[in-house]
Coordinates of C-alpha atoms in Angstrom, one line a residue:
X67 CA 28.8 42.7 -37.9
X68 CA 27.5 39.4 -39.2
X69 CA 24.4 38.3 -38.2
X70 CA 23.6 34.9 -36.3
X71 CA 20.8 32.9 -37.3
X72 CA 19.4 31.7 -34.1
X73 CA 17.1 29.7 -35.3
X74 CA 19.5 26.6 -36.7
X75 CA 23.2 25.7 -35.7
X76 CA 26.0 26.6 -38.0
X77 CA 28.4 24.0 -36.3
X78 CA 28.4 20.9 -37.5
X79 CA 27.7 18.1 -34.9
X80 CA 29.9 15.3 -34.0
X81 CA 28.0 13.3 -31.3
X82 CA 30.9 11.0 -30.8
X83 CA 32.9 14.2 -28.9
X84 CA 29.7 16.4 -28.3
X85 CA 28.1 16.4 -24.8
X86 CA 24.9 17.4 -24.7
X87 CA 22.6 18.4 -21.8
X88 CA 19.1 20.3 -21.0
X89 CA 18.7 21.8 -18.0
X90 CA 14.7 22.1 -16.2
X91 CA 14.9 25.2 -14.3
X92 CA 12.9 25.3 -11.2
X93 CA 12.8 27.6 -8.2
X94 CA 13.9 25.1 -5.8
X95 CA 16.0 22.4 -7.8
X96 CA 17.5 22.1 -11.3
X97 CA 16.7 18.7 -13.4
X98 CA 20.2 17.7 -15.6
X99 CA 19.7 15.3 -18.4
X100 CA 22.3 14.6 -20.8
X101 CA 23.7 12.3 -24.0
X102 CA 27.1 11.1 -22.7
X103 CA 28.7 9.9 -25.4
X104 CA 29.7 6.0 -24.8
X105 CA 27.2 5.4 -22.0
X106 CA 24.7 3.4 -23.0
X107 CA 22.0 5.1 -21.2
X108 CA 20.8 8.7 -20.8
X109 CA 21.7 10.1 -17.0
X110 CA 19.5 12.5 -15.5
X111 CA 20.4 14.2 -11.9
X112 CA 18.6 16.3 -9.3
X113 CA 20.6 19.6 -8.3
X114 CA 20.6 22.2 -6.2
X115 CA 19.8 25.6 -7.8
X116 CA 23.5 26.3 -7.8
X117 CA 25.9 26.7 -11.2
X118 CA 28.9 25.3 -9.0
X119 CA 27.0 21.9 -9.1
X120 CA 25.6 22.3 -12.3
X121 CA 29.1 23.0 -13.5
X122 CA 31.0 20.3 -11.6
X123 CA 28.5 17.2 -12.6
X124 CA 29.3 18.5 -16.3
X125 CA 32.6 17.9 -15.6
X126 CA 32.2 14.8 -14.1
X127 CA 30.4 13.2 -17.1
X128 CA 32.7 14.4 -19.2
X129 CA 35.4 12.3 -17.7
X130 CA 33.0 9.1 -17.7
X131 CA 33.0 9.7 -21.7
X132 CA 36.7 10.3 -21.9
X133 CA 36.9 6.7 -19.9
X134 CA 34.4 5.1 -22.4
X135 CA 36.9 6.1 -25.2
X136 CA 35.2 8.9 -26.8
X137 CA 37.2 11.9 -25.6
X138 CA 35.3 15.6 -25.3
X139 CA 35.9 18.6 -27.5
X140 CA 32.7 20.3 -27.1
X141 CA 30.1 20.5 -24.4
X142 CA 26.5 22.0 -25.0
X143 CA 24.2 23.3 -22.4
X144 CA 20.8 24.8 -23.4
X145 CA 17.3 25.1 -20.8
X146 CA 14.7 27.2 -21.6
X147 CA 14.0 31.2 -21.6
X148 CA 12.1 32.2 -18.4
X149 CA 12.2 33.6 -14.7
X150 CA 16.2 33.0 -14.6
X151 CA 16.8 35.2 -17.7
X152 CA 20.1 34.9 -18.8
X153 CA 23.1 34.4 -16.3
X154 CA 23.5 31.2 -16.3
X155 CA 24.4 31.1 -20.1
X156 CA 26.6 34.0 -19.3
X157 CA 28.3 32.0 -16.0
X158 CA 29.0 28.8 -18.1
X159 CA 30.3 30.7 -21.5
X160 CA 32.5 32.0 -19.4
X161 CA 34.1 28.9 -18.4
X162 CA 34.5 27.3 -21.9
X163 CA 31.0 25.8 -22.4
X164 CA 28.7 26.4 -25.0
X165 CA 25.1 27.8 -24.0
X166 CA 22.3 28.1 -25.2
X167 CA 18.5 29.4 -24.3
X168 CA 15.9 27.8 -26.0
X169 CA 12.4 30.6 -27.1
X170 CA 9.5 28.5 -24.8
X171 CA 7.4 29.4 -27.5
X172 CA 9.2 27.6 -30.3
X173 CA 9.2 23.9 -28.8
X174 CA 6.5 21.8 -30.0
X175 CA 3.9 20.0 -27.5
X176 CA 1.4 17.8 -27.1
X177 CA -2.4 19.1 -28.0
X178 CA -4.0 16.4 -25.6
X179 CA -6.6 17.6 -23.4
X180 CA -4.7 16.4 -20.5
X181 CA -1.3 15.8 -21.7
X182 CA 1.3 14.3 -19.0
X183 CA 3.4 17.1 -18.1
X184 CA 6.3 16.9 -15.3
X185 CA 10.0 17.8 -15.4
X186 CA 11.4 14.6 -17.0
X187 CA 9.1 14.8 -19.8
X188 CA 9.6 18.7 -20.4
X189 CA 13.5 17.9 -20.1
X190 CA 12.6 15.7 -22.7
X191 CA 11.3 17.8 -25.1
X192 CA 13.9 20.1 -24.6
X193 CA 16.5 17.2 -25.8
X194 CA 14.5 16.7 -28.4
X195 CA 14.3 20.1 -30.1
X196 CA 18.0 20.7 -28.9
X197 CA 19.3 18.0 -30.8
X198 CA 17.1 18.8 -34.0
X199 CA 18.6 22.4 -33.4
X200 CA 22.0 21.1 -33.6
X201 CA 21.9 18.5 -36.3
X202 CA 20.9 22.1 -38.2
X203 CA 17.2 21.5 -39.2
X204 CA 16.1 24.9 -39.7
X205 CA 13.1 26.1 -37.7
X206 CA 13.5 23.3 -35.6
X207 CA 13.5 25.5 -32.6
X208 CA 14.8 29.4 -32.0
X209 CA 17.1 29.8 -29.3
X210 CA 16.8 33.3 -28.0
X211 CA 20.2 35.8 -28.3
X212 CA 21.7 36.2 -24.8
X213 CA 22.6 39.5 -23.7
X214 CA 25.2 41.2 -21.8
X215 CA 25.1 42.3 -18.4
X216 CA 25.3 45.6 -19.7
X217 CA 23.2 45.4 -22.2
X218 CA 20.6 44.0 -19.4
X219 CA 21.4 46.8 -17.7
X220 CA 20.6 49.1 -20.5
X221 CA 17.0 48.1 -20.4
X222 CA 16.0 49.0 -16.3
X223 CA 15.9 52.7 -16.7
X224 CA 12.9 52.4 -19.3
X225 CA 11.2 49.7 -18.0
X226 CA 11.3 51.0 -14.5
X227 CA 9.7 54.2 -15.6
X228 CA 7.3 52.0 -17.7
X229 CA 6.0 50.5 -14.0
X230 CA 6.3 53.8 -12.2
X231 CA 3.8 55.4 -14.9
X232 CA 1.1 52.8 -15.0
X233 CA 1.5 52.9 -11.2
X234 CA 1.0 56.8 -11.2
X235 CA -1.9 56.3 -13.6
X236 CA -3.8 53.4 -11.5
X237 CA -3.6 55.4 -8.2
X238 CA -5.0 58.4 -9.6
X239 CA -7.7 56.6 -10.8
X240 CA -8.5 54.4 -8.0
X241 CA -8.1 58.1 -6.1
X242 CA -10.3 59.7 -8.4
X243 CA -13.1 56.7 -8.4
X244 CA -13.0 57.0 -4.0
X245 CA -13.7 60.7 -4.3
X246 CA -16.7 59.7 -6.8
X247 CA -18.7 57.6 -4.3
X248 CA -19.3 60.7 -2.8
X249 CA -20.1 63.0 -5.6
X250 CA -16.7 64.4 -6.0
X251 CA -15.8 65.0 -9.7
X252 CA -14.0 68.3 -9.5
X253 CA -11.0 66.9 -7.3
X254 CA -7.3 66.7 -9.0
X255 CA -4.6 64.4 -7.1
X256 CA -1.9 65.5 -9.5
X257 CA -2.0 69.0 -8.9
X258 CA 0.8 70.2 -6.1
X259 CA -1.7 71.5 -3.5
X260 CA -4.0 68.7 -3.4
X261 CA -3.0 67.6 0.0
X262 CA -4.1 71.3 1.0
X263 CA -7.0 71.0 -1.1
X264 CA -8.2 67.7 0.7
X265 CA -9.8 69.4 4.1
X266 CA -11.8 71.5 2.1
X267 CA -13.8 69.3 0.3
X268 CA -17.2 68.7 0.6
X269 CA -19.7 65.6 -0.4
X270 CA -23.0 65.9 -2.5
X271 CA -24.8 66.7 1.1
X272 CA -22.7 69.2 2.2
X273 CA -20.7 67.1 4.7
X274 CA -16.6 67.0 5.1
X275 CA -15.4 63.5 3.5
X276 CA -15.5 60.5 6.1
X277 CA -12.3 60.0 8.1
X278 CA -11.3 56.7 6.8
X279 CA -11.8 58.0 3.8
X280 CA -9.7 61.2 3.9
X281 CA -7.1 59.0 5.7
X282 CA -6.3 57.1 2.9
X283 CA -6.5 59.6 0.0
X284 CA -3.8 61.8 2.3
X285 CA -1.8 58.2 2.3
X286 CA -2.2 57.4 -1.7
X287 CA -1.1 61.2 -2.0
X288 CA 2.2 60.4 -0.3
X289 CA 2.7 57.6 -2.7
X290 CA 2.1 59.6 -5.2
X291 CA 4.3 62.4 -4.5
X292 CA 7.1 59.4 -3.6
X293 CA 5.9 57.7 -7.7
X294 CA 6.3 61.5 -9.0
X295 CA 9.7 62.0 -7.6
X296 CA 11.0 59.0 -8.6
X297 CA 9.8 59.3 -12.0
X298 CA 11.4 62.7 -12.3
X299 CA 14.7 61.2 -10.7
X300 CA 15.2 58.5 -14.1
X301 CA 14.4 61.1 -16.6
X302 CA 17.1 63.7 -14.8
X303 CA 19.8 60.9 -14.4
X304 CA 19.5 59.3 -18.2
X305 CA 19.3 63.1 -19.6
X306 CA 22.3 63.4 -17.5
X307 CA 23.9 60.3 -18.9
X308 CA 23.6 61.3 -22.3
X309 CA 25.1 64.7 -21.8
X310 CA 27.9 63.2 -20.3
X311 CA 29.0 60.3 -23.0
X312 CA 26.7 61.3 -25.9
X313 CA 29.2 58.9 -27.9
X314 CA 28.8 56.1 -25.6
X315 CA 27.3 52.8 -26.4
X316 CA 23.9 53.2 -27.9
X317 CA 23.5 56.9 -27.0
X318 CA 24.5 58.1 -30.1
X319 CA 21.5 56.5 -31.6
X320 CA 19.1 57.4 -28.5
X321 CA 20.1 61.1 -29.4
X322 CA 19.2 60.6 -33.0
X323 CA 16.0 59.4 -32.7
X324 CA 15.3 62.2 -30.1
X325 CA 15.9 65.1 -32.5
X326 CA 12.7 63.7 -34.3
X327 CA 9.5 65.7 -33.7
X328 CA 7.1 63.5 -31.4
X329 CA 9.5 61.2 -30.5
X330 CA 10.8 61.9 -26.8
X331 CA 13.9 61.1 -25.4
X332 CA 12.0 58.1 -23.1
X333 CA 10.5 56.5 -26.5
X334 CA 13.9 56.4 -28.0
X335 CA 15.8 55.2 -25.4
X336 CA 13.3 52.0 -24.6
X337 CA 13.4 51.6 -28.7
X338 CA 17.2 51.7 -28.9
X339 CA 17.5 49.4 -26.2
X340 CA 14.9 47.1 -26.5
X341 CA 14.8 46.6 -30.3
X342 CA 16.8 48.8 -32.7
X343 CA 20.2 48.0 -31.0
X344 CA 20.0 44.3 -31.7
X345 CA 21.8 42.8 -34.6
X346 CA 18.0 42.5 -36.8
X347 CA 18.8 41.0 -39.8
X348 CA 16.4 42.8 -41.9
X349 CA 13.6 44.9 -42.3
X350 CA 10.6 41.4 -41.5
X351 CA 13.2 40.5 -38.5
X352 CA 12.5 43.9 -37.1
X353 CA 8.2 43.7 -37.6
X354 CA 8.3 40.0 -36.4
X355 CA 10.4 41.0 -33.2
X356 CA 8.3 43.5 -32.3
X357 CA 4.8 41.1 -32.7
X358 CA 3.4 43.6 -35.3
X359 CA 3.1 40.6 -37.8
X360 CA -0.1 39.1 -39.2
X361 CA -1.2 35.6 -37.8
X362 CA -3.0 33.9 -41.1
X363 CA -5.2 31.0 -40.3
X364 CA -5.5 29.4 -43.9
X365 CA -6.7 25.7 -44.6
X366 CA -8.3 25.2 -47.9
X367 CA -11.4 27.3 -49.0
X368 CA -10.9 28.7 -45.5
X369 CA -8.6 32.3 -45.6
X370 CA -9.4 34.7 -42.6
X371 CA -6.5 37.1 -40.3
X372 CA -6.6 36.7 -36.5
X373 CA -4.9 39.7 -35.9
X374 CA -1.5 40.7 -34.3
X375 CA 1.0 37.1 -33.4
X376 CA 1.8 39.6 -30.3
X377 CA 4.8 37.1 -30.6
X378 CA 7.5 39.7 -30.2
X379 CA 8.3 42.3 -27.6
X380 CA 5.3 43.6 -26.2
X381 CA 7.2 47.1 -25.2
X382 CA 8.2 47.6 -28.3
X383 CA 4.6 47.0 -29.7
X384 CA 3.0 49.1 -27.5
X385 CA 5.2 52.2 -28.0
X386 CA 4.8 52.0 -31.4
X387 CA 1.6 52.1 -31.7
X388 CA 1.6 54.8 -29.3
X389 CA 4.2 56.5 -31.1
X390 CA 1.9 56.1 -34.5
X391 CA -0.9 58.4 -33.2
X392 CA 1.4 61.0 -32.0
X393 CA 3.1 61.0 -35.6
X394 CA -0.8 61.5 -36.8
X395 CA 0.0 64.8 -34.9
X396 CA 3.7 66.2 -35.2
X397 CA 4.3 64.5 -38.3
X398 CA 1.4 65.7 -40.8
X399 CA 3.4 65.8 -43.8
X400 CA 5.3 62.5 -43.3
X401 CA 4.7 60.0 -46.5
X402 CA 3.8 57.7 -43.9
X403 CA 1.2 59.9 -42.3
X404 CA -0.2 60.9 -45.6
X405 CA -0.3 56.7 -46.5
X406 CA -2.2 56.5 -43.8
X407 CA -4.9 59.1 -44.3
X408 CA -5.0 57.9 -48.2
X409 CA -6.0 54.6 -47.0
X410 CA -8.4 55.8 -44.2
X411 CA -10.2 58.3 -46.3
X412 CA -10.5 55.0 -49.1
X413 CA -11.8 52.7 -46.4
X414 CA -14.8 50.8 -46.8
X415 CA -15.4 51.0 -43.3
X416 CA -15.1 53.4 -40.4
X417 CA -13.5 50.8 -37.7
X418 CA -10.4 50.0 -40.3
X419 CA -8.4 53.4 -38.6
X420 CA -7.6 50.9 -35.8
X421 CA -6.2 48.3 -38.2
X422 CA -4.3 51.0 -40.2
X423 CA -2.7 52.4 -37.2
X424 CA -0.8 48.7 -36.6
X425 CA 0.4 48.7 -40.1
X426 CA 1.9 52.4 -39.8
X427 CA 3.8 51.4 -36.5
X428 CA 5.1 48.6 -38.2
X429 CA 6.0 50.6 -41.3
X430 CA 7.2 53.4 -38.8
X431 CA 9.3 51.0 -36.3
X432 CA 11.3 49.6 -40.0
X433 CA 12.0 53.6 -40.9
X434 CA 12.8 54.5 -37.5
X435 CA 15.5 51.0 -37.9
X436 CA 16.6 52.2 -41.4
X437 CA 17.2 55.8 -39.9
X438 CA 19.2 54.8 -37.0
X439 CA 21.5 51.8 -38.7
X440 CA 21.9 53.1 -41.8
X441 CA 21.0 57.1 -41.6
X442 CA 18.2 57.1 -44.3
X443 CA 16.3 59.8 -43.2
X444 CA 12.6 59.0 -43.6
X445 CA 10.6 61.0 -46.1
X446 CA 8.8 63.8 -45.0
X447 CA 9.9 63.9 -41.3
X448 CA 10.6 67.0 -39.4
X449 CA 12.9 67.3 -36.9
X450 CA 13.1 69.6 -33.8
X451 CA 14.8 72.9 -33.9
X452 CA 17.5 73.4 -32.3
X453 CA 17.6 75.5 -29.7

């Protein structure tokens, strides 16, 4: 499969049959500017947030160029990554219209204090870095690889278990910090009789807990029970999945990455589907996509590191690192384990562990890429047994 370099156009550009538009995404209306070839000025129309419209005044200046002599072969349609996602580039591709989605973070702006900022201007700048992007200037601006519905699709399971987990986690805690204020340390919400448990508790002086007070701890157990069931109910229908079409799609690699020690069948499936599934052209694509990159900040005498560009998929980042202190654990005789201790133990300072721990899931995320694209098994890993 051969890979697409986003970050420049491969086609070359013809502005004499090439219309061109940006679109300024809002919630309530959609801002259309465009380079109509033979007009001699640059049109820009208010919409409705509806593609019908959108698609019908591209339409419409395409005929005004085909009246000014210059008849269309190729329309272009790019607006900017955000709350909309993708559909709209997937709506107008499928009508015969190139789209594109432009990375926010890859368009140059103004550093001014209090820089003029409105939706002409920002549909502006997004001319600007899509025609650079055309004419082919590399780096000019990334435009971001749009998915499938499906592929879209893919991603929900994981990242709805993601919210249901840190949801579970903050209303224990906030559960466990009421039952504090009144001397209550002992008290576990995630056990299955702690609505039994509840009446039986007693204060520092003695005394039942306050009715308000019991009230809503019974009422943050019923969520909790309701977050726990859910919870259970994505892990039982993607195990299910799996079992069902273990050669479908990308659970072939999902199930590959599972049979390594530490890494569950959750981990796997959010780093199949969020990272190791996409066409990464090689092994600094996959670090840089996942934000686990150094940020230099170098200007003369000057050389320091600010840390992580946390430019990349912040999922991906955080199970990795997650997924490097568990390898500390199940994986003790991994050469990237032992790498790790080597350069801990050889560590001027204490505090570098936290450092060395980004740079193993970095190196960890590239094996785990290597292993599931191209099968090289990484050295020193030990996989479950089979039961």
């Amino acid at each position: 499969m051969p890979f697409d370099d986003l970050s420049k156009s491969l086609v070359v550009l013809d502005q004499d049959s090439t219309l061109i538009s940006t679109v300024e995404l809002s919630l309530s209306s959609w801002l259309v500017a465009s380079l109509v070839p033979g007009l001699g000025r640059r049109p820009q129309k208010k919409l409705d947030p509806k593609p019908e419209g959108l698609l019908s005044l591209l339409l419409q200046w395409r005929d005004a160029a085909v009246k000014a002599g210059h008849p269309i072969s190729r329309i272009v349609v790019a607006f900017e990554a955000g709350r909309d996602g993708f559909w709209l580039a997937r709506f107008l591709r499928s009508r015969g219209i190139e789209a594109h989605v432009i990375h926010a973070s890859s368009i140059p702006v103004k550093r001014e204090h209090r820089r003029a900022k409105s939706d002409r201007l920002d549909n502006l700048l997004l001319m600007r870095a899509l025609l650079g992007w055309l004419r082919g200037e590399e780096a000019h601006c990334s435009m971001v690889a749009v998915p499938t519905a499906e592929e879209e699709d893919a991603k929900r399971p994981s990242r709805e278990h993601e919210a249901l987990v840190g949801a579970r986690t903050g209303l224990v805690n906030r559960m466990k910090a009421s039952l504090i204020r009144f001397g209550i340390r002992a008290f576990k919400p995630g056990l299955r009789k702690a609505a039994e448990a509840l009446d039986g508790l007693r204060t520092a002086e003695g005394a039942p807990l306050p009715p308000h007070t019991l009230a809503e701890l019974r009422r943050d157990l019923a969520r909790l029970r309701l977050i726990r069931a859910q919870i259970k109910e994505i892990e039982t229908q993607r195990l299910t999945r799996l079992e069902a079409a273990p050669g479908h799609g990308p659970h072939p690699m999902i199930l590959l990455l599972a049979k390594v020690l530490g890494l569950g069948v959750e981990t796997a499936d959010m780093l199949v589907n969020e990272a190791l599934s996409r066409n990464l052209r090689d092994r600094r694509a996959v670090g840089r996509y996942a934000g686990l990159t150094g940020s230099p900040d170098e200007s003369g005498r000057k050389r320091r590191e600010k840390g992580l560009a946390r430019a990349g998929n912040a999922r991906v980042r955080r199970g990795m690192v997650q997924l490097a202190w568990r390898f500390l654990m199940f994986q003790k005789d991994c050469a990237l384990v032992r790498w790790f201790r080597d350069k801990v133990a050889a560590a001027p300072r204490r505090d570098l562990r936290k450092t060395l721990i980004v740079a193993l899931a970095r190196k960890l995320l590239i094996a785990l890429w290597r292993y599931a694209t191209q099968g090289v098994v990484p050295e020193g890993v030990i996989f479950k047994q089979a039961v």
